[in-house]
Amino acid sequence: MTPMSDTRSAKVRLYVEQPLGEGQTVPLSREQAHYLFSVMRLGVGDPVGVFDGHTGEWLARIADAGKRDGALVCETRTKPLRLPPDLWLLFAPIKKARTDFIVEKAAEMGAARICPVQTDFTNAERIRRDRLQAHAVEAAEQCGGTFVPEVCDLQRLSDVLDAWPEGRRLMFCDEMLAGAGAALGDAARGPWAILIGPEGGFSDAERARLRSLPFAHPVSLGPRVLRADTAAVAALTVWQQALGDWG
Amino acid sequence: MTPMSDTRSAKVRLYVEQPLGEGQTVPLSREQAHYLFSVMRLGVGDPVGVFDGHTGEWLARIADAGKRDGALVCETRTKPLRLPPDLWLLFAPIKKARTDFIVEKAAEMGAARICPVQTDFTNAERIRRDRLQAHAVEAAEQCGGTFVPEVCDLQRLSDVLDAWPEGRRLMFCDEMLAGAGAALGDAARGPWAILIGPEGGFSDAERARLRSLPFAHPVSLGPRVLRADTAAVAALTVWQQALGDWG
């Protein structure tokens, strides 16, 4: 639930789980009603942009505005669905605020799936998946996207690698390569994942395994050691420029 | 004052303003003493990495450890000075936490100077320059750098453009170009600046002026609208890959 930063007919964009269509009524949750009516001070008849992650963006109008609930009616489709490239972001959760940032950044930068992974040097034993998913929703609302990436449950990196899907390549950001230059120039398009290591880096065993994987491409992110949240945005930029939808 | 994420002889790196040299005694401020002795629990004889921004990194040892002060003695130089490319980051200050992040990210990503600018749509009337400078110091300590970028005072964008130095190019990230593709491929090396717009974008007058400047290169950061802090890291990545020290 975020005010838009550019000017279109609706100033507020809202992600809803219900499938949208012309004339469709969309009931509002208590939180959504509070945001639209109390925070943004909208009322009956005001326009709201809505998207469901599957059918693009729609212009809706407020049909009913209560204290704890309300409803929109969906009018016309204003944007087609735009899917991000088939890119997963795997990262080791770090301190709460920086983990929230990584999820927000991954959604803004166009990752299709966000996968927290536990590495040998990861401190986090669990994550709040629902809270991270809410950050992904808010980032999609903010950045004008029509798609919300799925946040997966925390898995062990070794389990993820054991079950690695055929045909998906892995860009693995190795701080031990510092200064060796990025190397995605002639890599093939198709399904990819990016793996960002934890603070403290990968263990020797993990690094050896990652280097031996036939689908893994080690890439350097320059001569300075980046924090995990910086590395996530930098890696997404490198990938989107070389193989994604920035071209 | 930050514990290091990789393994070298000293686990803690400290930026000091005093020029360093072999055998040099370095008095510690109250804050530095608290960090080394109470937080990191170091004592006399323990190694500390120190850098002054001019002479590289030195191995120092704790010679005196008090409650409110102390001293290091500088032993040998362990790293040469590594200057970042001659790149300025100009950005419009936003909410406090995100402004702090932009400064941290700019230092990590290798900007040489950080310049907060007031645009037509910038809300901030003032900044805490000393606080932002402290964030730049902490980021340099964290990322293994031997240089701390200078944070400038807040200036009006129009004044900065009026006094633009000859020979410096400007990469100007224009969200109105979304999807048009980045375009730094064949730009010339040399002194550069990156300009990140405020939330809400540039005004029409600013955009017209920026587009008319002979030294300005508009660049797109992909089809999604990025928050200013995301845009800063993405733009620094694009520049460092094309023209900076990642090659």
XYZ file of C-alpha atoms in Angstrom:
494
model
C 0.000 0.000 0.000
C 2.085 2.842 -1.258
C 1.554 6.258 -2.816
C 2.954 6.305 -6.337
C 5.971 8.356 -7.164
C 4.926 9.139 -10.708
C 1.707 10.693 -11.937
C -1.048 8.482 -13.314
C -4.777 8.538 -12.795
C -4.608 6.703 -9.449
C -2.228 7.988 -6.777
C -2.293 4.827 -4.683
C -1.480 1.271 -5.755
C -2.704 -1.776 -3.910
C -1.871 -5.456 -4.316
C -4.864 -7.742 -3.767
C -4.938 -11.529 -3.689
C -8.302 -11.847 -5.370
C -8.277 -12.305 -9.192
C -9.366 -9.059 -10.871
C -11.688 -8.410 -13.823
C -13.986 -5.707 -15.193
C -16.820 -4.864 -12.788
C -15.327 -7.068 -10.075
C -15.973 -6.011 -6.465
C -12.879 -6.162 -4.252
C -13.482 -6.297 -0.483
C -10.828 -4.496 1.582
C -9.100 -5.903 4.636
C -9.074 -3.866 7.825
C -5.459 -2.866 7.168
C -6.192 -1.816 3.593
C -9.253 0.192 4.676
C -7.215 1.951 7.360
C -4.510 2.816 4.842
C -6.853 4.125 2.127
C -9.325 6.007 4.306
C -7.343 7.131 7.373
C -3.767 7.426 6.119
C -4.340 8.477 2.501
C -7.708 10.131 3.281
C -9.417 8.753 0.186
C -13.203 8.454 -0.036
C -16.002 6.961 -2.141
C -15.382 7.574 -5.857
C -11.609 8.066 -5.563
C -9.415 6.033 -7.918
C -7.025 3.292 -6.732
C -4.651 1.242 -8.866
C -4.947 -2.474 -8.100
C -3.007 -5.527 -9.263
C -3.307 -9.211 -8.450
C 0.029 -10.443 -9.769
C -1.642 -12.279 -12.665
C -3.765 -9.936 -14.800
C -1.854 -6.610 -14.870
C -2.979 -3.350 -13.263
C -6.557 -2.100 -13.064
C -8.167 1.226 -12.329
C -10.617 0.705 -9.460
C -12.823 3.131 -7.551
C -13.775 3.167 -3.904
C -17.406 2.002 -3.687
C -17.719 1.697 0.058
C -15.585 3.231 2.821
C -16.048 2.069 6.409
C -13.899 2.383 9.482
C -12.790 -1.220 9.425
C -13.649 -2.336 5.919
C -14.767 -1.164 2.517
C -14.809 -2.193 -1.126
C -13.415 -1.223 -4.503
C -14.988 -1.815 -7.889
C -12.627 -2.675 -10.704
C -13.148 -0.610 -13.894
C -10.618 -0.984 -16.696
C -7.235 -2.575 -17.173
C -4.554 0.123 -17.362
C -1.372 -1.989 -17.667
C -0.645 -5.491 -18.913
C 1.001 -8.036 -16.628
C 4.760 -7.658 -16.766
C 6.615 -10.674 -15.443
C 10.225 -10.309 -14.293
C 12.869 -12.551 -15.872
C 13.065 -16.120 -14.478
C 15.586 -15.144 -11.824
C 15.818 -16.335 -8.224
C 17.731 -14.500 -5.519
C 19.265 -16.795 -2.890
C 20.714 -15.030 0.142
C 21.731 -15.804 3.713
C 19.532 -13.857 6.157
C 21.395 -11.294 8.231
C 20.245 -8.698 10.745
C 16.516 -7.977 10.552
C 16.631 -4.519 8.934
C 19.132 -5.617 6.289
C 17.164 -8.773 5.520
C 14.044 -6.638 5.019
C 16.077 -4.428 2.685
C 17.302 -7.374 0.624
C 13.718 -8.561 0.068
C 12.556 -5.047 -0.846
C 15.497 -4.570 -3.227
C 15.011 -7.976 -4.862
C 11.369 -7.127 -5.611
C 12.270 -3.676 -6.980
C 15.123 -5.027 -9.078
C 12.938 -7.709 -10.671
C 13.683 -11.064 -9.053
C 10.928 -13.630 -9.631
C 11.572 -15.627 -6.448
C 13.368 -14.800 -3.198
C 14.941 -17.720 -1.321
C 16.551 -17.258 2.111
C 19.186 -19.970 2.582
C 21.103 -21.160 5.603
C 24.837 -21.450 4.992
C 27.609 -22.718 7.270
C 28.180 -19.170 8.548
C 24.532 -17.982 8.671
C 23.381 -16.985 12.137
C 19.628 -17.017 11.461
C 17.856 -20.225 12.437
C 14.452 -19.041 11.259
C 12.823 -16.211 9.351
C 9.390 -14.573 9.477
C 8.289 -15.592 5.983
C 4.967 -13.702 6.200
C 6.701 -10.480 7.199
C 9.246 -10.779 4.392
C 6.423 -11.511 1.924
C 4.669 -8.319 3.084
C 7.868 -6.374 2.302
C 7.897 -7.858 -1.199
C 4.259 -6.782 -1.683
C 4.998 -3.240 -0.531
C 8.027 -2.995 -2.818
C 5.944 -4.169 -5.796
C 3.290 -1.551 -4.972
C 5.989 1.109 -4.715
C 7.959 0.326 -7.852
C 5.018 0.203 -10.240
C 5.327 -3.538 -10.791
C 2.385 -5.814 -11.572
C 4.030 -8.932 -10.106
C 4.987 -9.908 -6.544
C 7.925 -12.279 -6.112
C 7.325 -15.249 -3.834
C 9.407 -15.402 -0.654
C 10.291 -19.038 0.104
C 10.819 -20.682 3.447
C 14.334 -20.835 4.838
C 16.200 -23.871 3.464
C 19.728 -25.173 3.913
C 21.947 -24.156 0.995
C 23.202 -27.740 0.729
C 19.610 -29.004 0.357
C 18.867 -26.386 -2.303
C 21.965 -27.427 -4.243
C 21.119 -31.153 -3.864
C 17.722 -30.514 -5.492
C 18.954 -27.985 -8.075
C 16.601 -27.840 -11.075
C 18.035 -28.897 -14.419
C 18.817 -26.039 -16.770
C 19.001 -23.274 -14.146
C 22.332 -21.464 -13.939
C 23.765 -19.968 -10.760
C 25.635 -16.673 -10.505
C 27.688 -17.013 -7.360
C 29.175 -13.812 -5.954
C 32.529 -14.697 -4.480
C 34.332 -12.030 -2.495
C 37.531 -14.076 -2.869
C 37.436 -13.059 -6.542
C 37.663 -9.360 -5.606
C 39.202 -7.440 -8.481
C 39.109 -10.332 -10.918
C 36.288 -8.707 -12.887
C 32.713 -9.731 -13.478
C 32.235 -12.448 -16.031
C 28.680 -12.697 -17.310
C 29.439 -11.250 -20.726
C 28.856 -14.345 -22.838
C 26.740 -16.407 -20.439
C 23.550 -17.929 -21.829
C 20.070 -16.543 -21.227
C 17.375 -18.691 -19.579
C 16.540 -19.558 -15.953
C 19.104 -18.246 -13.482
C 19.662 -17.775 -9.767
C 21.976 -15.380 -7.912
C 23.581 -16.490 -4.654
C 24.790 -13.861 -2.157
C 26.929 -15.174 0.698
C 26.530 -14.345 4.384
C 28.546 -11.786 6.332
C 31.785 -13.690 6.928
C 31.611 -15.327 3.512
C 31.185 -18.948 2.530
C 32.970 -21.767 4.336
C 35.845 -23.482 2.525
C 33.662 -26.561 2.004
C 30.838 -24.479 0.527
C 33.203 -22.573 -1.720
C 34.760 -25.818 -2.976
C 31.336 -27.287 -3.702
C 30.090 -24.123 -5.427
C 33.188 -23.967 -7.590
C 32.749 -27.575 -8.672
C 29.132 -27.207 -9.807
C 28.835 -27.281 -13.602
C 25.967 -24.745 -13.572
C 27.730 -22.190 -11.315
C 29.354 -19.010 -12.653
C 31.542 -17.182 -10.121
C 31.317 -13.399 -10.550
C 33.262 -10.627 -8.821
C 31.574 -7.501 -7.481
C 34.659 -5.312 -7.530
C 37.673 -4.751 -5.286
C 35.822 -3.693 -2.115
C 34.098 -6.098 0.293
C 30.363 -5.340 0.028
C 27.780 -5.870 2.735
C 25.210 -8.507 1.803
C 22.455 -5.982 1.058
C 24.737 -3.901 -1.172
C 25.956 -7.064 -2.893
C 22.354 -8.125 -3.603
C 21.535 -4.894 -5.483
C 24.909 -4.860 -7.281
C 24.539 -8.498 -8.364
C 20.959 -7.958 -9.567
C 22.186 -4.944 -11.578
C 25.021 -6.954 -13.176
C 22.606 -9.748 -14.099
C 19.744 -7.526 -15.324
C 22.126 -5.551 -17.531
C 23.782 -8.603 -19.053
C 20.917 -11.113 -19.255
C 17.721 -9.540 -17.940
C 15.119 -6.978 -18.978
C 17.237 -3.803 -18.831
C 18.492 -4.181 -22.392
C 35.059 0.899 13.976
C 34.068 -2.427 12.591
C 35.100 -6.041 12.995
C 36.498 -7.366 9.738
C 34.608 -9.916 7.746
C 37.662 -11.598 6.277
C 40.660 -13.035 8.070
C 43.856 -11.032 8.354
C 46.165 -10.465 11.245
C 44.003 -7.715 12.782
C 40.320 -8.395 13.385
C 39.330 -4.757 13.867
C 39.894 -1.845 11.491
C 39.901 1.757 12.626
C 40.019 4.996 10.669
C 42.112 7.712 12.349
C 42.566 11.307 11.283
C 46.202 11.506 12.335
C 48.808 10.780 9.613
C 50.338 7.341 10.199
C 53.931 6.114 9.990
C 56.220 3.427 11.434
C 56.553 3.737 15.206
C 53.909 6.468 15.347
C 51.824 6.639 18.552
C 48.099 7.058 17.910
C 46.018 8.402 20.821
C 42.483 6.999 20.961
C 39.337 9.034 21.429
C 36.925 8.063 24.184
C 34.619 6.498 21.629
C 37.415 4.489 20.008
C 38.670 3.307 23.415
C 35.162 2.213 24.394
C 34.791 0.296 21.153
C 38.166 -1.466 21.300
C 38.285 -2.274 25.003
C 34.627 -2.651 26.086
C 32.828 -3.764 22.920
C 35.563 -5.789 21.187
C 37.293 -6.680 24.488
C 40.786 -6.099 23.123
C 43.729 -5.383 25.439
C 47.369 -4.300 25.448
C 49.340 -6.067 22.712
C 46.339 -6.920 20.533
C 46.568 -5.998 16.839
C 44.354 -3.358 15.199
C 44.312 -2.354 11.530
C 44.441 1.421 11.108
C 44.198 3.703 8.085
C 44.292 7.463 7.711
C 42.909 7.807 4.196
C 46.305 8.871 2.812
C 48.996 6.266 3.531
C 47.255 2.877 3.209
C 46.600 0.428 6.047
C 48.937 -0.242 8.973
C 49.207 -2.965 11.572
C 49.119 -1.284 14.972
C 49.137 -2.722 18.491
C 47.394 -1.527 21.603
C 50.030 0.105 23.821
C 47.777 1.579 26.470
C 44.184 0.698 27.370
C 42.273 2.951 29.742
C 38.564 3.311 30.473
C 38.239 6.564 28.581
C 41.362 6.642 26.440
C 44.329 4.636 25.252
C 46.927 4.503 22.518
C 48.067 2.387 19.610
C 51.566 2.121 18.222
C 51.837 1.789 14.464
C 54.114 -1.080 13.315
C 54.202 -1.897 9.611
C 52.249 -0.958 6.530
C 50.100 -3.900 5.424
C 48.243 -2.409 2.423
C 48.971 0.419 0.025
C 46.543 3.319 -0.340
C 43.860 2.451 -2.835
C 41.961 5.466 -4.123
C 38.527 5.004 -5.685
C 37.941 6.308 -9.218
C 37.300 10.070 -9.511
C 33.543 9.654 -9.136
C 31.101 11.862 -7.243
C 27.652 10.723 -6.157
C 25.044 13.500 -6.143
C 21.724 12.586 -4.533
C 18.682 14.292 -3.064
C 18.395 13.484 0.665
C 15.327 11.475 1.588
C 14.155 9.939 4.849
C 16.892 9.657 7.479
C 17.480 5.896 7.374
C 17.577 5.802 3.575
C 19.926 8.803 3.404
C 22.265 7.010 5.833
C 22.092 3.956 3.580
C 22.951 5.942 0.462
C 26.072 7.336 2.136
C 27.094 3.886 3.388
C 26.510 2.344 -0.050
C 28.384 5.106 -1.872
C 31.440 4.536 0.337
C 31.282 0.741 -0.119
C 30.793 1.016 -3.868
C 33.779 3.326 -4.295
C 32.555 6.889 -4.744
C 35.272 9.485 -4.057
C 32.910 12.271 -2.973
C 29.313 12.270 -1.742
C 27.256 15.403 -2.442
C 23.722 15.825 -1.079
C 21.820 18.189 -3.386
C 18.529 20.003 -3.005
C 16.267 19.624 -6.030
C 12.872 21.192 -6.763
C 11.146 18.163 -5.204
C 13.569 17.528 -2.294
C 11.947 17.816 1.110
C 15.134 18.086 3.175
C 16.167 21.647 4.035
C 19.300 20.584 5.896
C 21.418 17.526 6.611
C 23.644 16.449 9.502
C 26.921 16.469 7.594
C 28.960 15.182 10.556
C 26.610 12.225 11.067
C 26.700 11.324 7.377
C 30.508 11.607 7.390
C 30.612 9.173 10.331
C 28.553 6.700 8.252
C 31.083 7.007 5.434
C 33.928 6.296 7.879
C 32.162 3.226 9.251
C 31.481 1.908 5.756
C 35.156 2.357 4.794
C 36.217 0.480 7.943
C 33.746 -2.299 7.111
C 34.522 -2.765 3.423
C 38.302 -3.009 3.763
C 38.903 0.313 2.029
C 41.852 2.592 2.801
C 40.052 5.772 1.725
C 37.055 7.662 3.166
C 34.919 9.673 0.740
C 34.191 13.244 1.769
C 30.544 14.105 2.444
C 29.840 17.649 1.232
C 27.401 20.173 2.632
C 23.917 20.304 1.132
C 23.872 22.510 -1.988
C 21.163 23.446 -4.458
C 21.385 21.313 -7.602
C 21.097 24.449 -9.728
C 24.122 25.982 -7.941
C 26.133 22.786 -8.417
C 25.315 22.781 -12.136
C 26.126 26.517 -12.438
C 29.622 25.845 -11.049
C 30.159 22.511 -12.841
C 33.889 21.732 -13.221
C 35.208 21.520 -16.755
C 35.899 18.009 -17.978
C 33.644 16.180 -15.486
C 30.858 14.122 -17.038
C 27.476 13.522 -15.427
C 25.538 10.246 -15.499
C 21.959 11.281 -14.889
C 19.535 8.517 -13.967
C 16.206 9.386 -15.505
C 13.224 7.276 -14.562
C 11.408 8.678 -17.599
C 13.825 6.608 -19.702
C 12.584 3.386 -18.086
C 13.173 0.505 -20.453
C 15.244 2.504 -22.919
C 18.423 0.723 -21.836
C 21.549 1.953 -20.136
C 23.981 3.743 -22.391
C 27.445 4.034 -20.903
C 29.020 1.528 -23.270
C 31.237 3.867 -25.241
C 31.416 6.805 -22.832
C 34.862 8.212 -22.081
C 36.795 7.527 -18.880
C 37.900 10.401 -16.634
C 36.188 12.423 -13.906
C 32.483 11.632 -13.564
C 29.515 12.259 -11.313
C 26.295 10.285 -10.896
C 23.064 12.139 -10.138
C 20.180 10.289 -8.470
C 16.858 12.125 -8.399
C 14.557 12.541 -5.403
C 11.445 10.484 -4.657
C 8.935 12.054 -7.023
C 11.570 12.566 -9.708
C 12.988 15.717 -11.217
C 10.815 18.726 -12.070
C 10.170 19.420 -15.756
C 12.485 22.434 -15.574
C 15.281 20.356 -14.025
C 14.845 17.569 -16.543
C 14.958 20.073 -19.436
C 18.133 21.644 -18.067
C 19.789 18.289 -17.399
C 18.986 17.080 -20.910
C 20.469 20.220 -22.441
C 23.836 19.969 -20.640
C 26.611 18.897 -23.013
C 28.376 16.891 -20.266
C 25.248 14.948 -19.162
C 24.572 11.319 -20.174
C 21.043 10.124 -19.378
C 21.017 6.439 -18.356
C 18.097 4.107 -17.657
C 18.048 1.787 -14.651
C 15.548 -0.673 -16.101
C 11.785 -0.884 -16.457
C 10.871 -0.660 -12.755
C 10.797 2.558 -10.715
C 13.580 2.221 -8.134
C 13.719 3.875 -4.740
C 16.536 6.390 -4.437
C 18.738 4.119 -2.304
C 18.313 1.190 -4.703
C 18.978 3.490 -7.659
C 22.207 4.712 -6.033
C 23.669 1.191 -5.743
C 22.424 0.188 -9.209
C 23.873 3.335 -10.818
C 27.213 2.900 -9.039
C 27.305 -0.716 -10.290
C 26.581 0.325 -13.890
C 29.306 2.977 -13.737
C 31.934 0.868 -11.949
C 31.450 -1.974 -14.427
C 31.656 0.244 -17.506
C 34.187 2.887 -16.498
C 35.429 2.222 -12.956
C 37.702 -0.180 -11.118
C 35.665 -3.392 -11.460
C 37.219 -4.264 -14.801
